[in-house]
Coordinates of C-alpha atoms in Angstrom, one line a residue:
X1 CA -29.5 -18.2 11.5
X2 CA -30.6 -19.8 8.2
X3 CA -27.9 -17.9 6.4
X4 CA -25.3 -19.0 9.0
X5 CA -26.3 -22.7 8.5
X6 CA -26.1 -22.3 4.8
X7 CA -22.6 -20.9 5.1
X8 CA -21.3 -24.0 6.8
X9 CA -19.5 -26.4 4.4
X10 CA -20.6 -29.5 6.2
X11 CA -22.8 -30.6 9.2
X12 CA -23.0 -33.9 10.9
X13 CA -25.4 -35.5 13.3
X14 CA -24.7 -38.5 15.6
X15 CA -27.5 -41.1 15.4
X16 CA -27.9 -44.7 16.7
X17 CA -27.1 -45.8 13.2
X18 CA -23.9 -43.8 13.1
X19 CA -22.8 -40.4 11.8
X20 CA -25.0 -38.6 9.4
X21 CA -22.8 -36.3 7.3
X22 CA -24.4 -33.5 5.2
X23 CA -22.1 -31.7 2.8
X24 CA -22.9 -28.2 1.3
X25 CA -21.5 -28.5 -2.1
X26 CA -22.2 -24.8 -2.7
X27 CA -20.1 -23.8 0.3
X28 CA -17.3 -26.2 -0.6
X29 CA -17.3 -24.7 -4.2
X30 CA -17.0 -21.2 -2.7
X31 CA -14.0 -22.3 -0.6
X32 CA -12.4 -24.0 -3.6
X33 CA -12.8 -20.9 -5.8
X34 CA -11.6 -18.6 -3.1
X35 CA -8.5 -20.8 -2.7
X36 CA -7.9 -20.7 -6.5
X37 CA -8.0 -16.9 -6.3
X38 CA -5.5 -16.9 -3.5
X39 CA -3.1 -19.2 -5.4
X40 CA -3.5 -17.1 -8.6
X41 CA -2.3 -14.1 -6.5
X42 CA 0.7 -16.1 -5.2
X43 CA 1.7 -17.2 -8.7
X44 CA 1.3 -13.6 -9.9
X45 CA 3.5 -12.3 -7.1
X46 CA 6.2 -14.9 -8.0
X47 CA 6.0 -14.0 -11.7
X48 CA 6.3 -10.3 -10.9
X49 CA 9.1 -11.0 -8.5
X50 CA 11.1 -12.6 -11.3
X51 CA 10.4 -9.9 -13.8
X52 CA 11.3 -7.0 -11.5
X53 CA 14.2 -9.0 -10.1
X54 CA 16.0 -9.0 -13.4
X55 CA 15.0 -5.5 -14.5
X56 CA 16.2 -3.6 -16.6
X57 CA 16.8 -6.9 -18.4
X58 CA 14.0 -9.4 -19.1
X59 CA 13.7 -13.1 -18.2
X60 CA 13.7 -14.0 -21.9
X61 CA 17.2 -12.4 -22.3
X62 CA 18.6 -15.5 -20.5
X63 CA 17.6 -17.6 -23.5
X64 CA 19.3 -15.1 -25.8
X65 CA 22.6 -15.4 -23.8
X66 CA 22.4 -19.2 -23.8
X67 CA 21.8 -19.3 -27.6
X68 CA 24.7 -16.9 -28.2
X69 CA 27.1 -18.9 -26.0
X70 CA 26.1 -22.2 -27.6
X71 CA 26.3 -20.8 -31.1
X72 CA 29.8 -19.5 -30.4
X73 CA 30.9 -22.9 -29.1
X74 CA 29.4 -24.5 -32.2
X75 CA 31.8 -22.2 -34.2
X76 CA 34.7 -24.0 -32.4
X77 CA 35.4 -21.0 -30.2
X78 CA 35.4 -20.8 -26.4
X79 CA 33.7 -17.5 -25.3
X80 CA 34.3 -18.3 -21.6
X81 CA 38.1 -18.3 -21.9
X82 CA 38.3 -21.7 -20.2
X83 CA 35.7 -21.2 -17.5
X84 CA 33.3 -23.7 -19.1
X85 CA 36.0 -26.4 -18.9
X86 CA 36.7 -25.5 -15.3
X87 CA 33.0 -25.7 -14.4
X88 CA 32.8 -29.1 -16.1
X89 CA 35.8 -30.3 -14.0
X90 CA 34.0 -29.3 -10.8
X91 CA 30.7 -31.0 -11.6
X92 CA 29.6 -33.7 -9.0
X93 CA 30.8 -37.2 -9.7
X94 CA 27.2 -38.5 -10.1
X95 CA 26.8 -36.2 -13.1
X96 CA 30.1 -37.4 -14.6
X97 CA 28.7 -40.9 -14.4
X98 CA 25.2 -40.3 -15.6
X99 CA 26.0 -37.7 -18.4
X100 CA 28.0 -38.1 -21.5
X101 CA 30.9 -35.8 -22.2
X102 CA 28.8 -33.8 -24.6
X103 CA 26.0 -33.5 -21.9
X104 CA 28.5 -32.3 -19.3
X105 CA 29.7 -29.7 -21.7
X106 CA 26.1 -28.5 -22.4
X107 CA 25.4 -28.4 -18.7
X108 CA 28.6 -26.4 -18.0
X109 CA 27.7 -24.0 -20.8
X110 CA 24.2 -23.5 -19.4
X111 CA 25.7 -22.7 -15.9
X112 CA 28.2 -20.3 -17.4
X113 CA 25.5 -18.6 -19.5
X114 CA 23.4 -18.2 -16.4
X115 CA 26.3 -16.7 -14.4
X116 CA 27.1 -14.4 -17.3
X117 CA 23.4 -13.3 -17.6
X118 CA 23.3 -12.5 -13.8
X119 CA 26.5 -10.5 -14.1
X120 CA 25.1 -8.5 -17.0
X121 CA 21.9 -7.8 -15.0
X122 CA 24.0 -6.5 -12.0
X123 CA 26.1 -4.4 -14.4
X124 CA 22.9 -2.9 -16.1
X125 CA 21.4 -2.2 -12.7
X126 CA 24.6 -0.6 -11.4
X127 CA 24.6 1.6 -14.6
X128 CA 21.0 2.6 -14.0
X129 CA 21.7 3.5 -10.4
X130 CA 24.6 5.7 -11.5
X131 CA 22.4 7.4 -14.1
X132 CA 19.7 8.0 -11.5
X133 CA 22.3 9.6 -9.2
X134 CA 22.9 12.4 -11.7
X135 CA 21.3 15.6 -10.3
X136 CA 22.7 18.4 -12.5
X137 CA 19.4 18.5 -14.5
X138 CA 17.7 20.1 -11.6
X139 CA 19.9 23.2 -11.7
X140 CA 19.5 23.9 -15.5
X141 CA 17.1 26.4 -17.0
X142 CA 13.9 25.0 -18.4
X143 CA 14.3 24.2 -22.1
X144 CA 18.1 24.8 -22.0
X145 CA 19.5 21.4 -21.2
X146 CA 23.3 20.9 -21.5
X147 CA 24.8 18.3 -23.8
X148 CA 25.7 16.2 -20.7
X149 CA 22.1 16.2 -19.6
X150 CA 20.9 15.3 -23.1
X151 CA 23.3 12.4 -23.3
X152 CA 22.1 11.4 -19.8
X153 CA 18.4 11.4 -20.8
X154 CA 19.2 9.3 -23.9
X155 CA 21.1 6.7 -21.9
X156 CA 18.4 6.6 -19.2
X157 CA 15.7 6.0 -21.8
X158 CA 17.7 3.3 -23.4
X159 CA 18.2 1.4 -20.1
X160 CA 14.6 1.8 -19.0
X161 CA 13.0 1.3 -22.4
X162 CA 11.4 -2.0 -21.4
X163 CA 8.0 -1.6 -19.8
X164 CA 8.6 -1.5 -16.0
X165 CA 6.3 -2.9 -13.4
X166 CA 5.3 -0.8 -10.4
X167 CA 8.3 -1.8 -8.3
X168 CA 10.8 -2.5 -11.0
X169 CA 13.0 0.5 -10.2
X170 CA 13.1 -0.1 -6.4
X171 CA 16.5 -1.9 -6.4
X172 CA 18.0 0.6 -8.9
X173 CA 17.1 3.8 -7.0
X174 CA 20.2 5.5 -5.5
X175 CA 20.7 5.5 -1.8
X176 CA 19.9 8.8 0.0
X177 CA 23.3 10.5 0.4
X178 CA 24.5 11.6 3.8
X179 CA 25.1 15.3 3.8
X180 CA 28.5 16.7 5.1
X181 CA 28.1 17.7 8.8
X182 CA 29.8 21.1 8.3
X183 CA 27.2 22.0 5.6
X184 CA 24.4 21.0 7.8
X185 CA 25.7 23.1 10.7
X186 CA 26.2 26.1 8.4
X187 CA 22.6 25.8 7.1
X188 CA 21.3 25.6 10.6
X189 CA 23.2 28.7 11.7
X190 CA 22.0 30.6 8.6
X191 CA 18.3 29.7 9.4
X192 CA 18.7 30.6 13.1
X193 CA 20.4 34.0 12.6
X194 CA 17.2 36.0 12.1
X195 CA 15.8 34.6 15.3
X196 CA 18.7 35.4 17.6
X197 CA 20.3 38.4 19.1
X198 CA 24.0 39.1 18.4
X199 CA 24.9 37.6 21.8
X200 CA 22.6 34.6 21.2
X201 CA 24.0 34.0 17.7
X202 CA 27.6 34.1 19.0
X203 CA 26.7 31.6 21.7
X204 CA 24.9 29.3 19.2
X205 CA 27.9 29.5 16.8
X206 CA 30.2 28.2 19.6
X207 CA 27.7 25.5 20.5
X208 CA 27.5 24.4 16.9
X209 CA 31.3 24.2 16.5
X210 CA 31.5 22.2 19.7
X211 CA 28.8 19.8 18.5
X212 CA 30.5 19.4 15.1
X213 CA 33.9 18.6 16.6
X214 CA 32.7 16.2 19.2
X215 CA 29.3 14.5 19.3
X216 CA 28.4 15.4 15.8
X217 CA 31.3 13.6 14.2
X218 CA 30.5 10.4 16.1
X219 CA 26.8 10.5 15.1
X220 CA 27.9 11.2 11.5
X221 CA 29.9 7.9 11.5
X222 CA 26.9 6.0 12.8
X223 CA 24.7 7.6 10.1
X224 CA 27.1 6.7 7.3
X225 CA 27.2 3.1 8.7
X226 CA 23.4 2.9 8.5
X227 CA 23.4 4.5 5.0
X228 CA 25.6 1.6 3.7
X229 CA 22.7 -0.9 4.1
X230 CA 19.6 1.3 4.2
X231 CA 18.4 2.7 0.9
X232 CA 16.9 5.6 2.9
X233 CA 18.5 6.2 6.3
X234 CA 15.7 8.7 7.2
X235 CA 12.4 6.9 6.3
X236 CA 12.1 4.5 9.3
X237 CA 13.0 7.2 11.8
X238 CA 10.7 9.7 10.1
X239 CA 7.8 7.2 10.2
X240 CA 8.3 6.3 13.9
X241 CA 9.4 9.6 15.4
X242 CA 7.3 12.1 13.3
X243 CA 4.2 10.0 13.2
X244 CA 4.0 6.7 15.2
X245 CA 5.4 8.0 18.5
X246 CA 3.1 11.0 18.7
X247 CA 0.8 10.4 21.7
X248 CA -1.7 13.1 20.8
X249 CA -4.9 12.5 18.7
X250 CA -4.2 11.7 15.0
X251 CA -7.6 13.1 14.0
X252 CA -7.0 16.6 12.6
X253 CA -3.4 16.6 13.8
X254 CA -2.2 13.8 11.4
X255 CA -5.1 12.6 9.3
X256 CA -5.9 14.6 6.2
X257 CA -8.8 14.6 3.8
X258 CA -9.6 14.6 0.1
X259 CA -12.8 16.0 -1.6
X260 CA -15.1 14.9 -4.3
X261 CA -15.8 16.8 -7.5
X262 CA -17.1 20.2 -6.3
X263 CA -19.4 21.1 -9.2
X264 CA -20.3 17.6 -10.6
X265 CA -22.2 14.8 -8.9
X266 CA -22.3 11.6 -11.1
X267 CA -25.3 10.3 -9.1
X268 CA -27.4 11.3 -6.1
X269 CA -28.1 7.7 -5.1
X270 CA -26.0 7.0 -2.0
X271 CA -25.8 3.2 -2.4
X272 CA -24.9 3.6 -6.1
X273 CA -22.1 6.1 -5.4
X274 CA -20.8 3.7 -2.7
X275 CA -21.0 0.7 -5.1
X276 CA -18.9 2.4 -7.8
X277 CA -16.5 4.0 -5.4
X278 CA -15.8 0.7 -3.6
X279 CA -15.4 -1.1 -6.9
X280 CA -13.0 1.6 -8.2
X281 CA -10.8 1.3 -5.2
X282 CA -10.8 -2.5 -5.4
X283 CA -9.9 -2.4 -9.1
X284 CA -7.0 0.0 -8.1
X285 CA -5.9 -2.5 -5.4
X286 CA -5.9 -5.2 -8.0
X287 CA -3.6 -3.2 -10.2
X288 CA -1.3 -2.5 -7.2
X289 CA -1.2 -6.2 -6.3
X290 CA -0.4 -7.2 -9.9
X291 CA 2.0 -4.2 -10.2
X292 CA 0.2 -3.1 -13.4
X293 CA 0.5 0.6 -12.5
X294 CA 3.3 2.6 -14.1
X295 CA 5.9 3.8 -11.7
X296 CA 5.4 7.4 -10.7
X297 CA 8.0 9.8 -12.2
X298 CA 9.2 13.3 -11.5
X299 CA 6.7 15.4 -13.6
X300 CA 8.0 16.0 -17.1
X301 CA 11.0 13.7 -16.8
X302 CA 12.0 10.0 -17.1
X303 CA 13.2 9.9 -13.5
X304 CA 11.2 7.3 -11.4
X305 CA 10.1 7.9 -7.9
X306 CA 10.1 5.3 -5.0
X307 CA 6.9 3.3 -5.0
X308 CA 7.3 1.7 -1.6
X309 CA 4.3 3.5 -0.1
X310 CA 1.9 1.7 -2.5
X311 CA 2.4 -1.6 -0.6
X312 CA 0.5 -0.4 2.5
X313 CA -2.3 1.5 0.8
X314 CA -4.9 -1.2 1.5
X315 CA -5.4 -3.8 4.3
X316 CA -3.4 -1.6 6.7
X317 CA -4.2 -0.2 10.1
X318 CA -2.3 1.9 12.7
X319 CA -2.7 0.1 16.0
X320 CA -2.1 2.1 19.2
X321 CA 0.6 1.4 21.7
X322 CA 1.6 3.1 25.0
X323 CA 5.0 4.2 23.7
X324 CA 4.6 4.0 20.0
X325 CA 2.0 2.9 17.5
X326 CA 2.5 0.1 14.9
X327 CA 1.5 -0.1 11.3
X328 CA 0.0 -3.5 10.6
X329 CA -0.4 -4.7 7.0
X330 CA -2.1 -7.8 5.7
X331 CA -1.4 -9.3 2.3
X332 CA -5.1 -9.5 1.3
X333 CA -8.6 -8.9 2.5
X334 CA -11.8 -10.0 0.8
X335 CA -14.1 -7.7 2.8
X336 CA -14.5 -4.0 3.9
X337 CA -15.9 -2.5 7.1
X338 CA -19.0 -0.3 6.9
X339 CA -20.4 2.1 9.5
X340 CA -24.0 3.4 9.4
X341 CA -26.1 4.9 12.1
X342 CA -23.9 3.6 14.9
X343 CA -23.7 0.0 13.6
X344 CA -20.6 -1.7 12.1
X345 CA -20.9 -4.3 9.3
X346 CA -18.6 -6.6 7.5
X347 CA -19.3 -6.6 3.7
X348 CA -17.7 -9.4 1.7
X349 CA -16.7 -7.9 -1.7
X350 CA -15.7 -11.3 -3.2
X351 CA -17.8 -14.3 -3.9
X352 CA -16.3 -17.6 -5.0
X353 CA -13.1 -15.8 -5.9
X354 CA -15.0 -13.2 -8.0
X355 CA -15.1 -9.5 -7.3
X356 CA -18.7 -8.4 -6.9
X357 CA -20.1 -6.2 -9.6
X358 CA -20.8 -2.5 -8.8
X359 CA -24.5 -3.3 -8.9
X360 CA -24.1 -6.1 -6.4
X361 CA -22.1 -3.9 -4.0
X362 CA -24.8 -1.3 -4.4
X363 CA -27.4 -3.9 -3.4
X364 CA -25.4 -4.9 -0.3
X365 CA -25.0 -1.2 0.7
X366 CA -28.7 -0.7 0.2
X367 CA -29.4 -3.6 2.5
X368 CA -27.2 -1.9 5.2
X369 CA -29.1 1.4 4.7
X370 CA -32.4 -0.4 5.1
X371 CA -31.3 -2.4 8.2
X372 CA -33.5 -1.2 11.1
X373 CA -31.4 -2.7 13.9
X374 CA -30.2 -0.4 16.7
X375 CA -26.6 0.0 17.9
X376 CA -25.5 -2.2 20.8
X377 CA -24.7 -0.3 24.1
X378 CA -21.5 1.7 23.5
X379 CA -21.3 0.8 19.8
X380 CA -22.4 4.0 18.2
X381 CA -19.5 6.1 19.5
X382 CA -16.9 3.4 19.6
X383 CA -14.9 5.1 16.8
X384 CA -14.1 8.0 19.2
X385 CA -11.4 5.8 20.7
X386 CA -9.4 6.2 17.5
X387 CA -9.9 10.0 17.6
X388 CA -8.5 10.7 21.0
X389 CA -5.1 10.4 22.7
X390 CA -3.2 7.3 21.8
X391 CA -2.2 6.1 25.3
X392 CA -5.8 5.7 26.7
X393 CA -6.8 3.9 23.4
X394 CA -3.9 1.6 23.8
X395 CA -4.8 0.7 27.4
X396 CA -8.5 0.3 26.6
X397 CA -7.7 -1.9 23.5
X398 CA -5.5 -4.1 25.6
X399 CA -8.0 -4.4 28.5
X400 CA -11.3 -4.8 26.6
X401 CA -10.5 -5.7 23.0
X402 CA -7.8 -8.5 23.4
X403 CA -10.2 -11.5 23.5
X404 CA -13.8 -12.6 22.9
X405 CA -16.3 -11.0 20.5
X406 CA -14.7 -7.6 20.9
X407 CA -11.4 -8.8 19.5
X408 CA -13.1 -10.6 16.7
X409 CA -15.1 -7.6 15.7
X410 CA -12.1 -5.3 16.1
X411 CA -10.0 -7.6 13.9
X412 CA -12.6 -7.4 11.2
X413 CA -12.4 -3.6 11.1
X414 CA -8.6 -3.6 11.3
X415 CA -8.1 -6.3 8.7
X416 CA -10.6 -4.9 6.2
X417 CA -9.4 -3.6 2.9
X418 CA -10.6 -0.1 3.9
X419 CA -13.3 1.6 5.9
X420 CA -16.6 3.1 4.6
X421 CA -18.9 5.5 6.4
X422 CA -22.4 5.9 5.1
X423 CA -23.3 9.4 6.3
X424 CA -26.8 10.6 7.0
X425 CA -25.9 14.2 6.2
X426 CA -25.9 15.9 2.8
X427 CA -22.7 17.7 1.9
X428 CA -21.3 19.7 -1.0
X429 CA -20.4 23.2 -2.2
X430 CA -23.6 24.1 -4.0
X431 CA -26.5 26.1 -2.4
X432 CA -27.1 29.6 -1.2
X433 CA -24.0 29.6 0.9
X434 CA -21.2 27.9 -1.2
X435 CA -18.3 29.2 1.0
X436 CA -20.0 28.0 4.2
X437 CA -21.1 24.8 2.6
X438 CA -17.5 24.1 1.4
X439 CA -16.2 24.8 4.9
X440 CA -18.8 22.4 6.5
X441 CA -18.0 19.8 3.8
X442 CA -14.3 19.9 4.6
X443 CA -14.8 19.7 8.3
X444 CA -17.2 16.7 7.9
X445 CA -14.6 14.8 5.9
X446 CA -11.8 15.7 8.2
X447 CA -13.4 14.7 11.5
X448 CA -17.2 14.2 11.1
X449 CA -18.8 13.7 14.5
X450 CA -15.5 12.5 15.8
X451 CA -16.9 9.0 16.3
X452 CA -18.3 8.1 12.8
X453 CA -14.9 7.6 11.2
X454 CA -12.2 5.0 12.0
X455 CA -9.1 7.2 12.0
X456 CA -6.7 4.2 12.5
X457 CA -7.4 2.8 9.0
X458 CA -5.1 3.6 6.2
X459 CA -8.0 5.4 4.7
X460 CA -11.7 5.7 5.1
X461 CA -14.3 6.6 2.4
X462 CA -17.3 8.7 3.4
X463 CA -20.4 8.5 1.2
X464 CA -23.0 11.1 1.9
X465 CA -26.8 10.9 1.6
X466 CA -26.8 13.0 -1.6
X467 CA -24.1 10.9 -3.3
X468 CA -21.2 13.1 -2.5
X469 CA -18.0 11.4 -1.3
X470 CA -14.8 12.2 0.6
X471 CA -11.6 10.6 1.8
X472 CA -10.1 10.6 5.2
X473 CA -6.5 9.2 5.3
X474 CA -4.1 8.3 8.1
X475 CA -0.8 9.9 7.3
X476 CA 2.0 7.7 8.5
X477 CA 2.0 5.1 5.8
X478 CA 2.2 7.4 2.8
X479 CA 2.1 10.9 1.3
X480 CA -0.6 11.9 -1.2
X481 CA -2.1 8.6 -2.4
X482 CA -4.1 8.4 -5.6
X483 CA -7.9 8.8 -5.3
X484 CA -10.1 7.0 -7.9
X485 CA -12.6 9.7 -8.8
X486 CA -12.1 9.3 -12.5
X487 CA -12.7 5.6 -12.5
X488 CA -15.9 5.9 -10.5
X489 CA -17.4 8.6 -12.7
X490 CA -16.0 8.0 -16.2
X491 CA -15.0 4.4 -16.4
X492 CA -17.6 2.5 -14.4
X493 CA -20.4 5.0 -15.0
X494 CA -24.1 4.9 -14.0
X495 CA -27.4 4.1 -15.6
X496 CA -29.9 6.9 -16.5
X497 CA -31.7 6.6 -13.2
X498 CA -28.4 6.9 -11.3
X499 CA -27.7 3.3 -10.4
X500 CA -24.6 1.2 -10.9
X501 CA -24.2 -1.0 -14.0
X502 CA -23.7 -4.8 -13.9
X503 CA -25.6 -8.0 -13.1
X504 CA -27.0 -8.8 -9.7
X505 CA -26.9 -12.1 -7.8
X506 CA -29.7 -11.6 -5.3
X507 CA -28.7 -14.8 -3.4
X508 CA -25.8 -12.9 -1.9
X509 CA -25.7 -13.4 1.9
X510 CA -26.6 -10.3 3.9
X511 CA -23.8 -8.1 5.3
X512 CA -22.7 -9.3 8.7
X513 CA -23.5 -7.0 11.6
X514 CA -20.6 -6.9 14.1
X515 CA -21.3 -7.6 17.7
X516 CA -19.8 -6.1 20.8
X517 CA -19.8 -6.5 24.6
X518 CA -18.8 -3.1 25.9
X519 CA -18.9 -2.7 29.7
X520 CA -20.1 0.5 31.2
X521 CA -16.7 1.7 32.3

């Protein structure tokens, strides 16, 4: 309770003399610094929005265009072919009164320069999209590019020479083309031929022709209409019908796993491995938020790939529904959810707007490991709800987790940056039975005990007792996300005794244990 009282920014007591107000300047300072961090992120997003909005040009190119126009006008020439004069004539009357003739001309020149600059940006973006629509390079032999492809590579490098942000190419990527229905039908018949008898194939050919001439053509028109305004006419349907509408368990069937280094263990201290791994992921999230990561490209080429999936890597949860699930994403989260021995904790990873050092996160993790409290009734195996069929989980969530302390605790898990499980087992490939150990290691990351992972989170990190780690990821939000093994082991590093580096503020409040009220049924 003492920590709870200290966390309150102000307290007041009503006395016969009046109201006695007690301010906690430390708490107010924490709120202020946290707000400053939030505003810094907003400003950074606005700045990045401008930079990627004008790509492949740069914001400073506007000044170049303005200077060029004004210099041309100074030479007694009209580069606008009369447009600046027309703009001046259509300025509001108030500006005609308040500005001199020279001022009106300057303002009109600035407006014309801005319009010209925007037109040039659209032209450059259109050219970049046309270049990215070229696919002939895929069908050429390695090392034997045609002259056309060489010219294409040169032009593409020229247009994208300025350092792009993570999402700079998003508006320049070509739309997914709609295939010709006849070609689709022919490919289908070709793939179905080995599976059918002669009579069956003849019947299927007639059905395919009937589909192509009737319903298929109508559906094709709808598809082309959608493709006009959707950059990828498949992605939303794929996400919903392949993943989110599946009513079976996502554990094993949808979620996948990633392993740690097999032959190297940077530390055997569980809390230290958790500290560096959590820090590495949060540093990666910072780069995603600031768009400091380079756009992914087709290996060995200059062709950018879509980076949309990076947006939902963190602070994302798949929430169950009776007909379809929904992916929920929050802009930011300053805490993570931690599971250990049947208990759930909220661990704040920022203090006064500052990311905790790896050593401080290690300290907080160690406090969770040393916590002797026992799980509340029903708490230990609560995660099994995320492992089973989706409809029962949706109904239970609506009935028992839509209000009160259950909702508050569930919100903390779902709104967390990601989920961490501190596992009591030791895993890895080494030992007398490396093949069997590897199999057990893989199964542990994939499903564990079926209740000690939160399968709805975009991803969960598992830290084992011997310092090994693993990744369990929900599949609907992305394919093959990056895992930060190298940052943990080689960039952050460990001390000689296996602990994290960095300073420690031992006044950090204890991790908050979540509370539940789970009825017997």
